[in-house]
Short mmCIF file of C-alpha atoms in Angstrom, two decimals:
data_model
loop_
_atom_site.label_atom_id
_atom_site.label_comp_id
_atom_site.label_asym_id
_atom_site.label_seq_id
_atom_site.Cartn_x
_atom_site.Cartn_y
_atom_site.Cartn_z
CA UNK A 55 -11.81 -23.33 4.00
CA UNK A 56 -12.33 -20.13 5.99
CA UNK A 57 -11.50 -16.76 4.51
CA UNK A 58 -8.40 -14.86 5.69
CA UNK A 59 -8.96 -11.68 7.67
CA UNK A 60 -6.71 -9.63 5.31
CA UNK A 61 -6.24 -9.67 1.57
CA UNK A 62 -2.88 -8.10 0.74
CA UNK A 63 -2.96 -6.34 -2.66
CA UNK A 64 0.32 -5.42 -4.36
CA UNK A 65 -0.74 -3.22 -7.34
CA UNK A 66 2.55 -1.72 -8.42
CA UNK A 67 4.79 -3.27 -10.99
CA UNK A 68 8.35 -2.19 -10.22
CA UNK A 69 11.56 -4.23 -10.63
CA UNK A 70 11.71 -7.84 -9.33
CA UNK A 71 13.92 -6.82 -6.37
CA UNK A 72 11.13 -4.51 -5.17
CA UNK A 73 8.47 -7.19 -5.20
CA UNK A 74 10.91 -9.69 -3.59
CA UNK A 75 11.55 -7.32 -0.71
CA UNK A 76 7.85 -6.81 -0.01
CA UNK A 77 7.07 -10.58 -0.29
CA UNK A 78 9.92 -11.37 2.12
CA UNK A 79 8.65 -8.97 4.71
CA UNK A 80 5.13 -10.37 4.31
CA UNK A 81 6.46 -13.90 4.86
CA UNK A 82 7.87 -12.74 8.12
CA UNK A 83 4.65 -11.21 9.43
CA UNK A 84 3.54 -12.55 12.77
CA UNK A 85 -0.12 -11.94 11.98
CA UNK A 86 -1.47 -15.31 10.85
CA UNK A 87 -4.54 -14.66 8.71
CA UNK A 88 -3.82 -13.18 5.29
CA UNK A 89 -3.23 -14.04 1.67
CA UNK A 90 -1.43 -12.17 -1.06
CA UNK A 91 -2.65 -11.08 -4.49
CA UNK A 92 -0.35 -9.39 -7.03
CA UNK A 93 -0.44 -8.82 -10.80
CA UNK A 94 1.19 -11.34 -13.13
CA UNK A 95 4.70 -10.06 -13.60
CA UNK A 96 7.26 -10.06 -16.40
CA UNK A 97 10.26 -12.03 -15.26
CA UNK A 98 13.01 -14.31 -16.53
CA UNK A 99 15.55 -16.73 -15.12
CA UNK A 100 16.90 -16.08 -11.60
CA UNK A 101 14.37 -13.38 -10.87
CA UNK A 102 11.49 -15.85 -11.33
CA UNK A 103 13.31 -18.45 -9.20
CA UNK A 104 13.65 -15.99 -6.34
CA UNK A 105 10.00 -14.95 -6.43
CA UNK A 106 8.79 -18.56 -6.70
CA UNK A 107 10.92 -19.39 -3.68
CA UNK A 108 9.29 -16.54 -1.70
CA UNK A 109 5.84 -17.74 -2.75
CA UNK A 110 6.62 -21.20 -1.50
CA UNK A 111 7.71 -19.73 1.87
CA UNK A 112 4.45 -17.75 2.13
CA UNK A 113 2.32 -20.72 1.27
CA UNK A 114 4.25 -23.02 3.66
CA UNK A 115 3.35 -20.55 6.42
CA UNK A 116 -0.34 -20.77 5.44
CA UNK A 117 -0.67 -17.69 3.21
CA UNK A 118 -2.12 -18.44 -0.18
CA UNK A 119 -0.39 -16.34 -2.86
CA UNK A 120 -1.76 -15.65 -6.31
CA UNK A 121 -0.69 -13.71 -9.40
CA UNK A 122 -3.70 -12.58 -11.43
CA UNK A 123 -3.96 -11.48 -14.98
CA UNK A 124 -5.52 -8.03 -15.54
CA UNK A 125 -5.55 -5.30 -18.04
CA UNK A 126 -3.20 -2.99 -16.16
CA UNK A 127 -4.01 0.65 -16.30
CA UNK A 128 -1.16 3.15 -16.36
CA UNK A 129 -1.71 4.29 -12.79
CA UNK A 130 -1.48 2.01 -9.78
CA UNK A 131 -4.94 3.02 -8.40
CA UNK A 132 -6.42 1.40 -11.55
CA UNK A 133 -4.40 -1.73 -10.81
CA UNK A 134 -5.53 -1.58 -7.15
CA UNK A 135 -9.15 -1.44 -8.34
CA UNK A 136 -8.55 -4.51 -10.53
CA UNK A 137 -7.06 -6.41 -7.63
CA UNK A 138 -9.87 -5.30 -5.33
CA UNK A 139 -12.20 -7.35 -7.49
CA UNK A 140 -10.36 -10.45 -6.30
CA UNK A 141 -10.67 -9.58 -2.58
CA UNK A 142 -13.27 -10.92 -0.23
CA UNK A 143 -11.60 -10.67 3.10
CA UNK A 144 -12.82 -8.23 5.81
CA UNK A 145 -9.81 -5.97 5.21
CA UNK A 146 -7.53 -5.21 2.31
CA UNK A 147 -3.96 -4.09 2.82
CA UNK A 148 -2.75 -2.16 -0.21
CA UNK A 149 1.08 -2.10 -0.14
CA UNK A 150 3.53 -0.92 -2.75
CA UNK A 151 6.36 -3.24 -3.89
CA UNK A 152 9.66 -1.93 -2.60
CA UNK A 153 8.12 -1.44 0.85
CA UNK A 154 9.49 -3.38 3.78
CA UNK A 155 7.20 -4.11 6.70
CA UNK A 156 8.24 -4.67 10.35
CA UNK A 157 7.20 -8.14 11.47
CA UNK A 158 4.40 -6.92 13.75
CA UNK A 159 2.96 -4.25 11.47
CA UNK A 160 0.01 -6.10 9.92
CA UNK A 161 -1.15 -7.20 13.36
CA UNK A 162 -0.85 -3.65 14.65
CA UNK A 163 -2.82 -2.25 11.73
CA UNK A 164 -5.63 -4.82 12.16
CA UNK A 165 -5.87 -4.03 15.89
CA UNK A 166 -5.92 -0.30 15.20
CA UNK A 167 -8.67 -0.46 12.53
CA UNK A 168 -10.82 -2.76 14.66
CA UNK A 169 -10.45 -0.57 17.75
CA UNK A 170 -11.17 2.69 15.86
CA UNK A 171 -13.91 1.48 13.58
CA UNK A 172 -12.50 3.73 10.86
CA UNK A 173 -12.38 3.17 7.11
CA UNK A 174 -8.65 2.93 6.87
CA UNK A 175 -5.48 3.00 8.98
CA UNK A 176 -2.22 3.61 7.20
CA UNK A 177 1.43 3.14 8.03
CA UNK A 178 3.17 5.93 6.11
CA UNK A 179 6.37 4.73 4.43
CA UNK A 180 9.61 6.08 5.93
CA UNK A 181 12.45 6.83 3.58
CA UNK A 182 15.63 6.30 5.64
CA UNK A 183 17.78 7.94 2.99
CA UNK A 184 16.69 11.11 4.74
CA UNK A 185 17.44 9.97 8.25
CA UNK A 186 20.14 12.59 8.70
CA UNK A 187 17.95 15.33 7.18
CA UNK A 188 15.86 16.87 10.03
CA UNK A 189 12.92 19.06 9.06
CA UNK A 190 11.39 20.28 12.28
CA UNK A 191 8.92 22.55 10.42
CA UNK A 192 7.38 19.38 8.89
CA UNK A 193 7.16 17.30 12.03
CA UNK A 194 3.82 18.60 13.41
CA UNK A 195 1.57 15.62 14.23
CA UNK A 196 -1.90 15.68 15.75
CA UNK A 197 -2.88 12.58 17.70
CA UNK A 198 -6.44 11.36 18.10
CA UNK A 199 -7.28 11.68 21.86
CA UNK A 200 -10.71 10.12 21.44
CA UNK A 201 -12.51 8.02 18.82
CA UNK A 202 -11.66 8.55 15.16
CA UNK A 203 -14.38 10.62 13.64
CA UNK A 204 -15.25 11.69 10.00
CA UNK A 205 -13.47 14.82 8.73
CA UNK A 206 -13.82 16.84 5.60
CA UNK A 207 -10.40 17.86 4.36
CA UNK A 208 -9.89 20.13 1.29
CA UNK A 209 -6.82 21.18 -0.64
CA UNK A 210 -5.32 24.25 0.95
CA UNK A 211 -7.10 23.87 4.25
CA UNK A 212 -5.30 23.61 7.58
CA UNK A 213 -5.83 19.87 7.54
CA UNK A 214 -4.10 19.52 4.17
CA UNK A 215 -0.79 20.48 5.76
CA UNK A 216 -0.84 17.22 7.69
CA UNK A 217 0.73 15.62 4.62
CA UNK A 218 4.05 17.16 5.43
CA UNK A 219 4.85 14.80 8.31
CA UNK A 220 4.90 11.94 5.77
CA UNK A 221 7.86 13.31 3.87
CA UNK A 222 11.37 11.88 4.03
CA UNK A 223 12.15 10.44 7.47
CA UNK A 224 10.04 12.79 9.54
CA UNK A 225 8.09 9.96 11.19
CA UNK A 226 11.36 8.23 12.06
CA UNK A 227 12.64 11.35 13.79
CA UNK A 228 9.42 11.63 15.72
CA UNK A 229 9.70 7.93 16.68
CA UNK A 230 13.20 8.56 18.06
CA UNK A 231 12.17 11.62 19.93
CA UNK A 232 8.75 10.85 21.40
CA UNK A 233 8.24 8.26 24.18
CA UNK A 234 6.23 5.27 23.07
CA UNK A 235 4.00 3.55 25.58
CA UNK A 236 1.47 2.26 23.06
CA UNK A 237 0.35 2.61 19.39
CA UNK A 238 -1.31 5.89 18.67
CA UNK A 239 -3.50 7.12 15.81
CA UNK A 240 -3.05 10.51 14.26
CA UNK A 241 -5.04 12.83 11.95
CA UNK A 242 -4.19 12.51 8.22
CA UNK A 243 -5.27 14.10 4.97
CA UNK A 244 -4.01 11.06 3.01
CA UNK A 245 -1.41 8.39 3.51
CA UNK A 246 0.74 6.34 1.07
CA UNK A 247 2.51 3.06 0.59
CA UNK A 248 0.93 0.72 3.18
CA UNK A 249 -2.75 1.26 3.96
CA UNK A 250 -5.26 -1.17 5.53
CA UNK A 251 -8.86 -0.57 4.38
CA UNK A 252 -12.19 -1.83 5.66
CA UNK A 253 -13.28 -3.68 2.53
CA UNK A 254 -16.98 -2.93 2.78
CA UNK A 255 -16.53 0.77 3.49
CA UNK A 256 -13.98 1.03 0.67
CA UNK A 257 -16.44 -0.50 -1.79
CA UNK A 258 -19.24 1.71 -0.49
CA UNK A 259 -17.50 4.80 -1.78
CA UNK A 260 -16.61 3.20 -5.11
CA UNK A 261 -13.28 1.67 -4.29
CA UNK A 262 -10.43 3.26 -6.21
CA UNK A 263 -12.65 4.41 -9.10
CA UNK A 264 -12.64 8.17 -9.86
CA UNK A 265 -15.67 9.82 -8.20
CA UNK A 266 -18.50 11.16 -10.41
CA UNK A 267 -18.91 14.30 -8.27
CA UNK A 268 -15.51 15.60 -7.20
CA UNK A 269 -16.90 18.56 -5.28
CA UNK A 270 -14.42 20.53 -3.25
CA UNK A 271 -11.61 18.01 -4.18
CA UNK A 272 -11.53 19.10 -7.82
CA UNK A 273 -7.81 20.01 -7.50
CA UNK A 274 -7.02 16.43 -6.34
CA UNK A 275 -6.17 14.06 -9.25
CA UNK A 276 -9.21 11.66 -9.44
CA UNK A 277 -6.88 8.84 -10.32
CA UNK A 278 -4.84 9.08 -7.09
CA UNK A 279 -5.58 7.11 -3.96
CA UNK A 280 -5.83 10.51 -2.19
CA UNK A 281 -9.23 11.00 -3.84
CA UNK A 282 -10.48 7.75 -2.41
CA UNK A 283 -9.07 8.48 1.02
CA UNK A 284 -10.68 11.90 1.10
CA UNK A 285 -14.06 10.37 0.44
CA UNK A 286 -13.50 7.82 3.21
CA UNK A 287 -12.37 10.49 5.63
CA UNK A 288 -15.52 12.43 5.03
CA UNK A 289 -17.92 9.48 5.45
CA UNK A 290 -16.22 7.27 8.04
CA UNK A 291 -12.89 8.72 9.18
CA UNK A 292 -9.37 7.35 8.83
CA UNK A 293 -5.99 7.61 10.59
CA UNK A 294 -2.30 7.07 10.46
CA UNK A 295 -0.59 4.60 12.76
CA UNK A 296 2.33 5.81 14.94
CA UNK A 297 5.03 4.70 14.96
CA UNK A 298 4.99 3.62 11.35
CA UNK A 299 6.83 0.29 10.85
CA UNK A 300 6.99 0.57 6.96
CA UNK A 301 10.09 1.55 5.09
CA UNK A 302 10.73 2.38 1.42
CA UNK A 303 13.67 0.50 0.02
CA UNK A 304 13.65 2.00 -3.50
CA UNK A 305 12.71 5.51 -4.61
CA UNK A 306 9.41 6.09 -6.42
CA UNK A 307 9.44 7.64 -9.86
CA UNK A 308 6.30 9.62 -10.64
CA UNK A 309 4.56 8.99 -13.96
CA UNK A 310 4.80 12.47 -15.34
CA UNK A 311 3.56 11.45 -18.78
CA UNK A 312 0.46 9.75 -17.38
CA UNK A 313 -0.55 12.35 -14.83
CA UNK A 314 1.35 15.66 -14.56
CA UNK A 315 -0.45 16.45 -11.31
CA UNK A 316 0.85 13.27 -9.71
CA UNK A 317 4.38 14.26 -10.70
CA UNK A 318 4.18 17.64 -9.03
CA UNK A 319 5.58 18.37 -5.58
CA UNK A 320 2.06 18.34 -4.16
CA UNK A 321 1.09 14.88 -5.25
CA UNK A 322 4.22 12.89 -6.00
CA UNK A 323 3.97 9.62 -4.11
CA UNK A 324 0.32 10.09 -3.10
CA UNK A 325 -1.68 6.98 -2.34
CA UNK A 326 -0.53 3.77 -3.80
CA UNK A 327 2.60 3.94 -5.99
CA UNK A 328 2.83 5.37 -9.42
CA UNK A 329 5.75 3.47 -10.98
CA UNK A 330 5.61 2.55 -14.62
CA UNK A 331 5.67 -1.09 -15.74
CA UNK A 332 9.20 -1.92 -16.92
CA UNK A 333 9.45 -3.52 -20.31
CA UNK A 334 12.30 -4.61 -22.59
CA UNK A 335 14.49 -7.60 -22.03
CA UNK A 336 12.09 -9.35 -19.66
CA UNK A 337 9.29 -11.47 -21.04
CA UNK A 338 6.19 -12.66 -19.28
CA UNK A 339 6.89 -15.93 -17.43
CA UNK A 340 4.68 -18.82 -18.29
CA UNK A 341 4.79 -22.30 -16.74
CA UNK A 342 7.67 -24.29 -18.11
CA UNK A 343 9.11 -21.46 -20.17
CA UNK A 344 12.59 -22.01 -18.66
CA UNK A 345 13.77 -25.44 -17.77
CA UNK A 346 13.51 -25.91 -14.07
CA UNK A 347 11.92 -22.46 -13.59
CA UNK A 348 8.20 -22.50 -13.04
CA UNK A 349 6.33 -19.40 -14.07
CA UNK A 350 4.52 -16.94 -11.84
CA UNK A 351 1.19 -17.79 -13.35
CA UNK A 352 1.13 -20.94 -11.26
CA UNK A 353 0.10 -18.99 -8.20
CA UNK A 354 -3.00 -17.53 -9.72
CA UNK A 355 -6.26 -17.69 -7.71
CA UNK A 356 -4.48 -19.08 -4.66
CA UNK A 357 -3.09 -22.12 -6.33
CA UNK A 358 0.42 -23.27 -5.44
CA UNK A 359 3.42 -22.53 -7.56
CA UNK A 360 4.55 -25.92 -8.81
#
């Protein structure tokens, strides 16, 4: 059996509705060659039935889906690193739960990263709650006119201000205002929520592990995906895809207790998500725990959910 082109990794552990929304949009992707890997999740009753149904749709369309057991660190970058160990496709798409992807987005991302030869291409997540809130002072965007090249970006530099265009619905406002004749790539400092990485290049810089030598990025939390992306930008180059095609359905709550820097206005929402695992009335689903409700462990390592 040939490997898929893309391993989709879902490292966040939000509510079941968030994961269901992302799985539904993945099931509707036109791009044919991908599989999905997520962490085993704590579910019960109807929530498990819904997710099992979505897994069946994905697998019926040829996309193996697996839920893997892992010691889940507090931050999603640690979970992303754990899931990266299960990936062997040419590219990995790291996407937050609670993010909805337009049907052609994965194909657009793959085409863009292949054409550019860059280490990553991201589709910054648009929050349509802010569609009526226009921020022209944050809508500056710098498109790549030639090949994507390596860049060294530091906190407080001119390039660091590129992050502003990813706030709220700024990219949606630009999409509505600018003519679109083709997909375009633009300069980024970092990008969050839906990012396609070249797997070999990502591993070459240590994946999502904190760097040993943080150098000029000492003010960037080493446990954020921003730190990984800055290393990739410096060595290989990376870009954002315009227009985006990814939308946030649920707000992200920063983990202030785990990383105060990530909860600040400068880093909230950086990289992959930072939601806390929800505990309480839900228990971990195992096969046969509820009559007629198969558990999510059945999809582990690409096996079908029975």
